[in-house]
XYZ file of N, CA and C in Angstrom:
753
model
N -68.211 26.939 -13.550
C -66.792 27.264 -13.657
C -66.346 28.209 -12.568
N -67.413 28.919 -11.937
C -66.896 30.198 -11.251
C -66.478 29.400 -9.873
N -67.455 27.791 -9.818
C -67.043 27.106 -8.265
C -65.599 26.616 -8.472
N -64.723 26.697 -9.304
C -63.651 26.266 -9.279
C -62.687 26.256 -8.496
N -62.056 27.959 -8.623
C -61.088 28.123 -8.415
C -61.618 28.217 -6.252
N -62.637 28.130 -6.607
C -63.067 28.199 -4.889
C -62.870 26.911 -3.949
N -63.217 25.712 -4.701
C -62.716 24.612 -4.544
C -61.475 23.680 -4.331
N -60.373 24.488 -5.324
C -59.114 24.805 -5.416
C -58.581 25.542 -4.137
N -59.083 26.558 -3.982
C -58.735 26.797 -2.726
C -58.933 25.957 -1.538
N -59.733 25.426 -0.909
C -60.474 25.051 -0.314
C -59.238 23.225 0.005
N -59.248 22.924 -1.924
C -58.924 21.908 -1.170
C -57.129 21.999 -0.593
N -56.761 23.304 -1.157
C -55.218 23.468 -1.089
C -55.280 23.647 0.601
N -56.118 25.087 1.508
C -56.037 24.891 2.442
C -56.226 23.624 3.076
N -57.057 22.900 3.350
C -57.175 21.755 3.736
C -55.584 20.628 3.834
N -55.097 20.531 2.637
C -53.739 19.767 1.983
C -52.950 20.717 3.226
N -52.813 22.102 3.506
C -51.666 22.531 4.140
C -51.986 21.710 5.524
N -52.782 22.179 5.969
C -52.837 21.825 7.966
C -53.247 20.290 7.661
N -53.202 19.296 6.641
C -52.986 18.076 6.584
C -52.297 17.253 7.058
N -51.892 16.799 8.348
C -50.816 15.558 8.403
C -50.036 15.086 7.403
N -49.016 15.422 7.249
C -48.361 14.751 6.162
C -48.261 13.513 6.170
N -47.907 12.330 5.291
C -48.040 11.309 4.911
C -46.503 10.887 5.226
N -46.098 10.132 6.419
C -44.518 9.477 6.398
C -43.837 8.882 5.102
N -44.295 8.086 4.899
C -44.174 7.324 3.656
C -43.941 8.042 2.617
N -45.023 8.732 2.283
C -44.596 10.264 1.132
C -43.628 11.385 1.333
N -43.380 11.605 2.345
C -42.107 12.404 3.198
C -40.511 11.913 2.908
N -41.146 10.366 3.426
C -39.782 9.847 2.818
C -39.920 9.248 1.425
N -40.076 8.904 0.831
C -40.064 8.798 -0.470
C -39.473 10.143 -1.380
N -40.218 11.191 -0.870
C -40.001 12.424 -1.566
C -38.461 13.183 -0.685
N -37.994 12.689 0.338
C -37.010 12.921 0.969
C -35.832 11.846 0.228
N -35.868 10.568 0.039
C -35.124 9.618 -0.792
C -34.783 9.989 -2.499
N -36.090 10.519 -3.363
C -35.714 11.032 -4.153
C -34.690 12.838 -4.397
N -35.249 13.182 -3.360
C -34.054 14.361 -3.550
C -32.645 13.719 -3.497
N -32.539 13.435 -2.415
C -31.173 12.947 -2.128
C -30.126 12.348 -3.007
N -31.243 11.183 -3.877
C -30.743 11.164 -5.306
C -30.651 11.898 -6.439
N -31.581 12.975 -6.143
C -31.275 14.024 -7.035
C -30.079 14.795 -7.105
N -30.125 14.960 -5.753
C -29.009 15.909 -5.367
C -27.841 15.663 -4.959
N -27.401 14.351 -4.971
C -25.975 13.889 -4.036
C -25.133 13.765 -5.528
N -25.387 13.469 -6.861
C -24.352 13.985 -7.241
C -24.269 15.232 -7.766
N -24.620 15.949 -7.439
C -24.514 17.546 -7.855
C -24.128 18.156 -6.503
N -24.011 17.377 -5.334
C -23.524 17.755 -4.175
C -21.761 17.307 -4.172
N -21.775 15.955 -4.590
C -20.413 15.527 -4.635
C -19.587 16.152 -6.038
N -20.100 16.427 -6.865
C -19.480 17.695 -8.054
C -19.231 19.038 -6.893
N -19.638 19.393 -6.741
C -19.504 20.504 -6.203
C -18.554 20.357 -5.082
N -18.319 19.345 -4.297
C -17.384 19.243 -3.387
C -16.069 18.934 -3.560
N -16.310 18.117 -4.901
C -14.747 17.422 -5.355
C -14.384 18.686 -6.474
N -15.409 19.868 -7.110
C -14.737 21.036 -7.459
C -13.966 21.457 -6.758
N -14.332 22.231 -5.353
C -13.847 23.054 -4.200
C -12.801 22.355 -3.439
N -12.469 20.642 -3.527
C -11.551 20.171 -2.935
C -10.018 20.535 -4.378
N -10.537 19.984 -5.330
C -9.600 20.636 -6.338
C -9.263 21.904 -6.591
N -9.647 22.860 -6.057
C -9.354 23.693 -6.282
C -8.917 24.375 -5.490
N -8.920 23.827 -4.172
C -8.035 23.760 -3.199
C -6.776 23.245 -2.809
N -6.482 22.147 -3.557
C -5.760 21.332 -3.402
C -4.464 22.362 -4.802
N -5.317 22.893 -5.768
C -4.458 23.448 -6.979
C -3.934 24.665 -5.964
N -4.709 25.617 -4.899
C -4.079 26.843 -4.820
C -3.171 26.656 -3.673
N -3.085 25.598 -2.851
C -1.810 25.030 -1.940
C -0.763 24.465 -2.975
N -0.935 23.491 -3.686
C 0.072 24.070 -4.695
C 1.320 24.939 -5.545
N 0.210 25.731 -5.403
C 0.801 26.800 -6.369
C 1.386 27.685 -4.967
N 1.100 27.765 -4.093
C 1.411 28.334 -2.801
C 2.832 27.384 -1.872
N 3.032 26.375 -2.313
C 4.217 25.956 -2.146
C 5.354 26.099 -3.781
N 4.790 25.842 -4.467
C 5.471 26.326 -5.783
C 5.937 27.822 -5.635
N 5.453 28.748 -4.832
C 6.139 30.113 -5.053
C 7.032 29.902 -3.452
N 6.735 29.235 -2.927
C 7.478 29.107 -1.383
C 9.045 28.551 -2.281
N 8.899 27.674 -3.216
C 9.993 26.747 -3.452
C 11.144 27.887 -4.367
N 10.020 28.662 -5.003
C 10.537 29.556 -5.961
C 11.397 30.686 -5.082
N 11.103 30.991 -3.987
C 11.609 32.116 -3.018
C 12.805 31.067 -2.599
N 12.747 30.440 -2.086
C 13.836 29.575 -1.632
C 15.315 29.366 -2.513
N 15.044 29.284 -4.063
C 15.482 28.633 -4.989
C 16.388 30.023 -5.038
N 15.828 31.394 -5.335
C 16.244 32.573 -5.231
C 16.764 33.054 -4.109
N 16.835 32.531 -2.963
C 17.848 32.780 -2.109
C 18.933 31.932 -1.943
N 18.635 30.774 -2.460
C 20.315 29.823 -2.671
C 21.299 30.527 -3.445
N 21.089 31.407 -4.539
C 21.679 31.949 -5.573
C 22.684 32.729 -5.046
N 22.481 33.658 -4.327
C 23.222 34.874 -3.572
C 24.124 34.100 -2.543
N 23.430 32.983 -1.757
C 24.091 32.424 -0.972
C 25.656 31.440 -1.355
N 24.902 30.710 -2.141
C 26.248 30.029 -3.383
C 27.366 31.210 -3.531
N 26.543 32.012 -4.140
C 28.180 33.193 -4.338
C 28.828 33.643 -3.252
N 28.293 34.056 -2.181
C 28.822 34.384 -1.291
C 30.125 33.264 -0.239
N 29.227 32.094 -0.376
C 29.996 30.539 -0.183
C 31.182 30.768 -0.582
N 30.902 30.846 -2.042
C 32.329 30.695 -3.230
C 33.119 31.374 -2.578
N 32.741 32.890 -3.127
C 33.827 33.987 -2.768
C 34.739 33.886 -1.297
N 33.966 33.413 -0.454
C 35.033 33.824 1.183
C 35.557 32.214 1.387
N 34.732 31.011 0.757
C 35.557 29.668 0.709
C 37.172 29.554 -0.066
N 37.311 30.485 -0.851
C 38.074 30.388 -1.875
C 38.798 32.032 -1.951
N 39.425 31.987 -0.841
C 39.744 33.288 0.007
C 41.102 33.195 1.029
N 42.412 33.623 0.077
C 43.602 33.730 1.098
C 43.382 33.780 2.600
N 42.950 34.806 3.011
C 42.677 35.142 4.150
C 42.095 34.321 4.768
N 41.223 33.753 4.602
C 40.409 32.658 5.225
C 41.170 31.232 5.248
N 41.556 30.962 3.855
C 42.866 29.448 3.878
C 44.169 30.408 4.956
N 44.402 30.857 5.088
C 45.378 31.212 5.772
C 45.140 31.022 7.572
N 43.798 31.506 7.807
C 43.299 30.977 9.247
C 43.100 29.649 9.301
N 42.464 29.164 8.141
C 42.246 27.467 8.555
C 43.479 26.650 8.376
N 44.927 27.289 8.139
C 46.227 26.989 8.141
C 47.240 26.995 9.164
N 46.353 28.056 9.783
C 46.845 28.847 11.591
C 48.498 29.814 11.079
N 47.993 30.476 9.533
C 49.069 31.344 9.421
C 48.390 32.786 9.383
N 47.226 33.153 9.692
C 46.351 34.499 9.519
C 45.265 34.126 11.140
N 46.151 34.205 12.115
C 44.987 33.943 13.497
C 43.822 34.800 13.449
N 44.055 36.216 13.199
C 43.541 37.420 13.479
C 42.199 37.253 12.311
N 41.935 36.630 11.674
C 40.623 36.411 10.472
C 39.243 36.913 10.940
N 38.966 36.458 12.189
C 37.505 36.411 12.995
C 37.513 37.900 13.070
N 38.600 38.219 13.469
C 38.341 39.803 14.021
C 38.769 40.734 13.339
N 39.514 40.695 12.114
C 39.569 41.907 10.962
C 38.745 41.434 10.028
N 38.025 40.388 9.731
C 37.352 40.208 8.380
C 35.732 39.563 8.687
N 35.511 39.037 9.700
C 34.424 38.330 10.103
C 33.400 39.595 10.971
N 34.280 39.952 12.007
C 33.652 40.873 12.963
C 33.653 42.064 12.433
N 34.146 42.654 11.282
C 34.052 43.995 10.912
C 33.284 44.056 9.549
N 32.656 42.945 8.789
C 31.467 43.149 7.946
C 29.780 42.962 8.289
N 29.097 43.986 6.999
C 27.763 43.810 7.736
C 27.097 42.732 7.171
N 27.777 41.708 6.639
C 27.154 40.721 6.228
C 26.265 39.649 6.799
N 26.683 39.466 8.376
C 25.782 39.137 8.964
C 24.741 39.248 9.705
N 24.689 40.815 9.552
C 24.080 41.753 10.139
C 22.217 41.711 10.139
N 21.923 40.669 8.995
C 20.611 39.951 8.806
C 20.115 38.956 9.158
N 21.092 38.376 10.167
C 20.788 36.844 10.566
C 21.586 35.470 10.228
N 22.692 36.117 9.236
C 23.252 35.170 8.895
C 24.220 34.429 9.504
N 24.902 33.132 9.392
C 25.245 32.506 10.533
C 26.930 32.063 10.060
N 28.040 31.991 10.244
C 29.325 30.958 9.451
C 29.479 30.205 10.211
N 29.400 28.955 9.664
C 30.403 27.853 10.043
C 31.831 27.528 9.710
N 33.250 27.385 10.228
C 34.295 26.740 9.878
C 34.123 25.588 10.062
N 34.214 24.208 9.604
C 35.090 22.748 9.750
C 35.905 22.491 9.474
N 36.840 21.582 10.703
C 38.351 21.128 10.090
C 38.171 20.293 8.817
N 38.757 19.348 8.152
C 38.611 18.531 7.422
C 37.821 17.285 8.090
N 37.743 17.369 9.641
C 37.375 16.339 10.597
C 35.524 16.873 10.504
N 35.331 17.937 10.225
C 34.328 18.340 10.893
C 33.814 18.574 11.414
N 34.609 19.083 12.257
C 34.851 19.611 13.676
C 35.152 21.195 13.719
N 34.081 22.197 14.417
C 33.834 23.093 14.883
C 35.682 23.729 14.698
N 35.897 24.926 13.784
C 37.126 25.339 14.541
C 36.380 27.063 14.458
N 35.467 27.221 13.871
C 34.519 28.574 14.518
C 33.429 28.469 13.691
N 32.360 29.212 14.867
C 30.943 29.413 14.406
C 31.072 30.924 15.068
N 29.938 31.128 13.993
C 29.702 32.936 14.423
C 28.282 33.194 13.978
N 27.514 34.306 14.570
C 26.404 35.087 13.950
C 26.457 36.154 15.463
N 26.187 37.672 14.736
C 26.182 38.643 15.273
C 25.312 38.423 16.623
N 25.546 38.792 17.756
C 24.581 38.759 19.154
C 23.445 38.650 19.191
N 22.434 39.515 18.582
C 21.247 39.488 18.479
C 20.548 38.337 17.749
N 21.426 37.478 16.527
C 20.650 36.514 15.831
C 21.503 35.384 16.003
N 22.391 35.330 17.042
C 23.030 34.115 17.528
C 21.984 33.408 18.362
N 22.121 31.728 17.215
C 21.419 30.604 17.937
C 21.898 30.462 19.319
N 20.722 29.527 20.194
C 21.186 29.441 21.461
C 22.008 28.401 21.387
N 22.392 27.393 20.440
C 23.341 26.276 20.525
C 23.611 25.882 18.932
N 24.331 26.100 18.502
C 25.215 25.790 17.242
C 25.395 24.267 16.945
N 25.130 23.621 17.734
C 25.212 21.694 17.482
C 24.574 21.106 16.807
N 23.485 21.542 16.932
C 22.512 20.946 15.159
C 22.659 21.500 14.187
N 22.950 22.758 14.204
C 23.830 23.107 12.452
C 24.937 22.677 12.203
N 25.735 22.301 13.334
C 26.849 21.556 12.824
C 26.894 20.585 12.529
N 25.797 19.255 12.876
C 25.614 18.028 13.245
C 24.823 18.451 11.492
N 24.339 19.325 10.839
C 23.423 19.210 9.530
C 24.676 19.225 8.577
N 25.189 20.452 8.791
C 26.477 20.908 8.217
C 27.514 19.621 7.538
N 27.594 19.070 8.428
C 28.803 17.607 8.485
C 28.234 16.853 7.158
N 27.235 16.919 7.321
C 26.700 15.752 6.668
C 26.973 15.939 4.570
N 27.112 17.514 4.846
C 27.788 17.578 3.539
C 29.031 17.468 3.315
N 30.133 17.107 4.108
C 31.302 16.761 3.564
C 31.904 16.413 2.541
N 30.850 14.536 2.438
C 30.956 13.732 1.840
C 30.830 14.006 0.362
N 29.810 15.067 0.175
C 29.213 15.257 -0.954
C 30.241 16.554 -1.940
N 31.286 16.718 -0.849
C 31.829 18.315 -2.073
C 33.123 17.484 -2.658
N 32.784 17.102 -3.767
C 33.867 16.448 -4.514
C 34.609 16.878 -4.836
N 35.091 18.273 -5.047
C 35.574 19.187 -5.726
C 36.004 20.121 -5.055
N 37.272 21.145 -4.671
C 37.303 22.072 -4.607
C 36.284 22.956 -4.964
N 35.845 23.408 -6.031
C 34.732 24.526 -6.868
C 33.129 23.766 -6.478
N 33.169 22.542 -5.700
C 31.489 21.868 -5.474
C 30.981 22.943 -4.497
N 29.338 22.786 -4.737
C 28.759 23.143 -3.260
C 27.995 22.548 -2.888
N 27.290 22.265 -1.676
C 26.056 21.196 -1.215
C 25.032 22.527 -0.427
N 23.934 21.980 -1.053
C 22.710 22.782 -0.898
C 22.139 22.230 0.707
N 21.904 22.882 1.705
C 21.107 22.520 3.107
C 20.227 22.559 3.239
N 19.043 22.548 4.846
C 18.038 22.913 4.707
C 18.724 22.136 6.155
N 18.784 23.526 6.974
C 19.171 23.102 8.743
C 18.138 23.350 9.375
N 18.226 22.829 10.574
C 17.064 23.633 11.628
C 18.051 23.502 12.866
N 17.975 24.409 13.710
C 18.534 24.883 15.011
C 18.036 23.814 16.473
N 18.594 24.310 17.200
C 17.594 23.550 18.506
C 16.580 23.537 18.974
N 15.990 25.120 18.564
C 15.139 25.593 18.828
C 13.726 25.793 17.308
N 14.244 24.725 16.670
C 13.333 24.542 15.344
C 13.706 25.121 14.673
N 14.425 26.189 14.460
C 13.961 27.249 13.570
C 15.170 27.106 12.133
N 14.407 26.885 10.941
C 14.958 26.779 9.493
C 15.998 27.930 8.922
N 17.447 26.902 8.862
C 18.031 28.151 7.940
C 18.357 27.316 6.432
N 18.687 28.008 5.476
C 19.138 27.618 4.145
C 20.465 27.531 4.239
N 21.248 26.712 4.070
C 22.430 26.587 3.767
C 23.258 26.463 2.391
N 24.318 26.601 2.217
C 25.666 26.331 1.580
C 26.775 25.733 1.832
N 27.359 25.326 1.743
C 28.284 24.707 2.202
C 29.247 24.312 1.105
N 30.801 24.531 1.409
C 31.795 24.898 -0.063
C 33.124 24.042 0.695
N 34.279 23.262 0.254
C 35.383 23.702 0.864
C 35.991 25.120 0.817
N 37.166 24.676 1.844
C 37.530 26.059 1.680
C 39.753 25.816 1.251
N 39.862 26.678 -0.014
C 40.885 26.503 -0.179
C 41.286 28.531 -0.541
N 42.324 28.078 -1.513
C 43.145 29.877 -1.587
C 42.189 30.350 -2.725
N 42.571 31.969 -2.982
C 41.625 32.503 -4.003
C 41.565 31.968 -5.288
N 43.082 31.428 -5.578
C 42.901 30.813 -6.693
C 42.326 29.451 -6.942
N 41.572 28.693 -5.946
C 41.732 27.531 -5.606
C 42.598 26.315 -6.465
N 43.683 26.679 -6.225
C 44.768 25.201 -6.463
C 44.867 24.812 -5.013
N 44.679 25.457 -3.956
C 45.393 24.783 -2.701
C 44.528 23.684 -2.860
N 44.928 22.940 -1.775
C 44.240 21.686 -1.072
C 43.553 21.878 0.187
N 42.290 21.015 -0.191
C 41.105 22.045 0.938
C 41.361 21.735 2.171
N 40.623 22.599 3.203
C 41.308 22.797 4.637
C 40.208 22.548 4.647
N 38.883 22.065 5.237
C 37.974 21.770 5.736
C 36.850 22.176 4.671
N 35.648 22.929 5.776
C 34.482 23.378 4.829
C 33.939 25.155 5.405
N 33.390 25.341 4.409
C 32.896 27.172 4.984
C 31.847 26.540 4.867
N 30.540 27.239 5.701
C 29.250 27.092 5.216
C 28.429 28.650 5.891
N 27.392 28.873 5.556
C 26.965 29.940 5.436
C 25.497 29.445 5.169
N 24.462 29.695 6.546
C 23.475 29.963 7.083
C 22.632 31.354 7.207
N 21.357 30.915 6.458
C 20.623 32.279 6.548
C 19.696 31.404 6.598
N 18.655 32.132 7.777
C 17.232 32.117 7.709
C 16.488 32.141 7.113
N 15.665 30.919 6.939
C 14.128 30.787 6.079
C 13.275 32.048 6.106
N 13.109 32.483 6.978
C 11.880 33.585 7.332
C 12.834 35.168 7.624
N 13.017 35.575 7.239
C 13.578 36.782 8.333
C 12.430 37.657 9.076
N 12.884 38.748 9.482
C 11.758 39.471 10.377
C 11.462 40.309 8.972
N 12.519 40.979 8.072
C 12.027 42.062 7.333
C 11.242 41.704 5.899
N 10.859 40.502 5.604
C 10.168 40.096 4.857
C 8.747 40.235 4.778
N 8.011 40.630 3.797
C 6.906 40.989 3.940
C 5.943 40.094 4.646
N 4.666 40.417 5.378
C 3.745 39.273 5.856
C 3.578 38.170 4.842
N 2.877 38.547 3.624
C 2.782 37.136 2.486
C 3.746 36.212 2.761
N 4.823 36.741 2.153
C 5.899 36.325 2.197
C 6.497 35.182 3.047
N 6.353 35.624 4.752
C 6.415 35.044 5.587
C 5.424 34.184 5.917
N 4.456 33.984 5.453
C 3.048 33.105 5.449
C 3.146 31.864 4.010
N 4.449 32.130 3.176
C 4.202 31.797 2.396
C 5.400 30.340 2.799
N 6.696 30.819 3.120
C 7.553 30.353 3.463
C 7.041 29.574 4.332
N 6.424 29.802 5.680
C 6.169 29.203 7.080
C 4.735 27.779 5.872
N 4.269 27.777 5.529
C 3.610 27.187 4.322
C 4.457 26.002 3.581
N 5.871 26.902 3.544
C 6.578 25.877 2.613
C 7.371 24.700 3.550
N 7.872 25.513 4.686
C 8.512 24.879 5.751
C 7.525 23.395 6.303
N 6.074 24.073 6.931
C 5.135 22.833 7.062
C 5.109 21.498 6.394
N 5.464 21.818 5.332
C 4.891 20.922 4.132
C 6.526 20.052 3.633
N 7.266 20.120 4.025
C 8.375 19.524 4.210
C 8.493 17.939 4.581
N 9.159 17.089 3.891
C 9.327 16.453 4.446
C 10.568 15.841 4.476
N 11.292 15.093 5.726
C 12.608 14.646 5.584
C 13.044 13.151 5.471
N 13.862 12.633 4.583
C 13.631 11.430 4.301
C 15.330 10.838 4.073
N 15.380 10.153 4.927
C 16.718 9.151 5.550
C 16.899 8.201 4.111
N 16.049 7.729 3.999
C 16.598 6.201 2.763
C 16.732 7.244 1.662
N 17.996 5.656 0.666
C 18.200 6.333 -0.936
C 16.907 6.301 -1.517
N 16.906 7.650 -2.688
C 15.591 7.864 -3.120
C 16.348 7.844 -4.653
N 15.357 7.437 -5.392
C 15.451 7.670 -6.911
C 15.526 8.886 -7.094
N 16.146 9.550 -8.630
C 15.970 10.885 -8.995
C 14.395 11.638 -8.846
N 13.474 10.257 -8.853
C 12.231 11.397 -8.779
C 11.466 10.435 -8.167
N 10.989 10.855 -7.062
C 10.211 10.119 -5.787
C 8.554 9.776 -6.407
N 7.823 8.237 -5.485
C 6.681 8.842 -5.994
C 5.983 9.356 -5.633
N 4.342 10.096 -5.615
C 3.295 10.673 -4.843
C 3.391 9.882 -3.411
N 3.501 8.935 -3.909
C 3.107 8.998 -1.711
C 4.553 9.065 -1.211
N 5.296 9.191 -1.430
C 6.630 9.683 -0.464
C 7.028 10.840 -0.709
N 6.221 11.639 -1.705
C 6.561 13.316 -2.004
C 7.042 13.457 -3.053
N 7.280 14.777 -3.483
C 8.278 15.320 -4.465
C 9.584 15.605 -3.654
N 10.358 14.785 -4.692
C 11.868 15.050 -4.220
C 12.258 16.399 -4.719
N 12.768 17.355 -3.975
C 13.163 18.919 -4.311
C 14.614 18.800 -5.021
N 14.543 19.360 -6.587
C 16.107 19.151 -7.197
C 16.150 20.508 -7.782
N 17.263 20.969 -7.819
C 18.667 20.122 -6.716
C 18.824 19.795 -5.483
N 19.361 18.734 -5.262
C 18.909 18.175 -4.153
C 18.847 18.960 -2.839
N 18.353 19.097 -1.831
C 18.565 20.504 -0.563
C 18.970 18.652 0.872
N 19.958 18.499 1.195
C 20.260 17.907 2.237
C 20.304 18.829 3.737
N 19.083 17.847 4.510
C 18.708 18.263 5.457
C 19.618 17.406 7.233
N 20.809 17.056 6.605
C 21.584 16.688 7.626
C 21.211 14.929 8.123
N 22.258 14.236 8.639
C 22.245 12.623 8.976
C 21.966 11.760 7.557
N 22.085 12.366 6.709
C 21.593 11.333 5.344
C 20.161 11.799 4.676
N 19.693 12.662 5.075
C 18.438 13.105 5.026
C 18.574 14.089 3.454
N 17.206 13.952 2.584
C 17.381 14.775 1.794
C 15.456 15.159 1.848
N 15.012 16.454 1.107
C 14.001 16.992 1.465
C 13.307 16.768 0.170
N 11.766 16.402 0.926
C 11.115 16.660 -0.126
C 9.358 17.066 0.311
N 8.701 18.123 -0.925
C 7.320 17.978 -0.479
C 6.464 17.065 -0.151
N 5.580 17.571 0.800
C 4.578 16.549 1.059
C 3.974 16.083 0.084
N 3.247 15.195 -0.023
C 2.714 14.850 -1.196
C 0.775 15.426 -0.970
């Protein structure tokens, strides 16, 4: 008994500096593989799901920030669409509007942008303070237009989603514009542009948005109330992104 474990040794060294056996290499290389490929593909289609859940939820709070800045914007729409002073310039009986009521608040003082349209849709002023004035106003107007059609109402508004010449995303509104009380009869459209991203927004924030913006998509044909996976989620209420275009997530 005592030659045993000596033998044991003996034959284990031997087995190490042994040539291994191809055949047994692979065989024993073929059975792992089956061992292990589905506990490899679990594990991958975990980490793809669960990836796929936290982009998600990372455009779900992009949509949620967005949704919360239409709110403020709508009111603000309302209030100066539905504004003597303002029906009175788009009447050509208050010329002086731009420069006692436009140029002397700090409302745009964040980036924000106004559009006037005649009833034609046609430019009768655009504004945003010097520093956050686009270099060309023609594709917000050319986005702008496209809600005309859609404000049925004196009291309607149409939700945007512009981009500039230079790419860059603002949120829109867009209202007619009649007197404070609105009985007049509308004189064109107000609309009111603010930036997706601003500068004073926190980093997340801005990582979160620039996230939501990516993942966008813009889509020309009529769409049903609810799109399917492969052409996206349609975003409701609807956000019109100008030429017939309405927005929706990637899928």
């Amino acid at each position: 008994m005592t030659r045993l474990p000596r033998l044991l040794r003996s034959w284990w060294k031997e087995e190490r500096h042994a040539p291994a056996n191809p055949r047994v290499v692979r065989t024993g290389l073929a059975l792992a593989l089956l061992l292990l490929a589905p506990l490899t593909l679990l594990h991958l289609r975990h980490r793809a799901l669960a990836g796929l859940a936290e982009q998600r939820q990372r455009l779900q709070e992009g949509l949620a920030i967005v949704e919360a800045a239409y709110g403020p914007l709508t009111r603000a729409a309302l209030d100066w669409g539905h504004w003597d002073s303002l029906y009175g310039y788009m009447t050509g009986t208050n010329p002086g509007f731009p420069r006692t009521d436009i140029q002397t608040t700090a409302l745009f003082d964040g980036g924000m942008a106004i559009l006037l349209l005649d009833p034609q849709g046609q430019p009768r002023l655009t504004y945003a303070v010097p520093r956050h004035r686009p270099r060309d106003f023609g594709a917000l107007v050319r986005c702008a237009k496209d809600g005309l059609q859609d404000l049925v109402s004196v009291s309607s508004t149409v939700r945007l989603l512009c981009r500039d010449a230079d790419g860059n995303a603002y949120l829109g509104i867009a209202t007619p514009i009649s007197n404070s009380a609105s009985t007049a009869p509308r004189q064109g459209m107000l609309v009111f542009l603010d930036p997706l991203v601003r500068p004073e927004y926190s980093g997340d924030i801005r990582r979160i948005l620039r996230r939501f913006q990516a993942n966008l998509v813009w889509r020309t044909q009529a769409l049903p109330a609810t799109d399917g996976p492969a052409g996206g989620q349609l975003i409701l209420p609807l956000i019109h992104g100008g030429a017939g275009q309405l927005l929706l997530l990637r899928p």
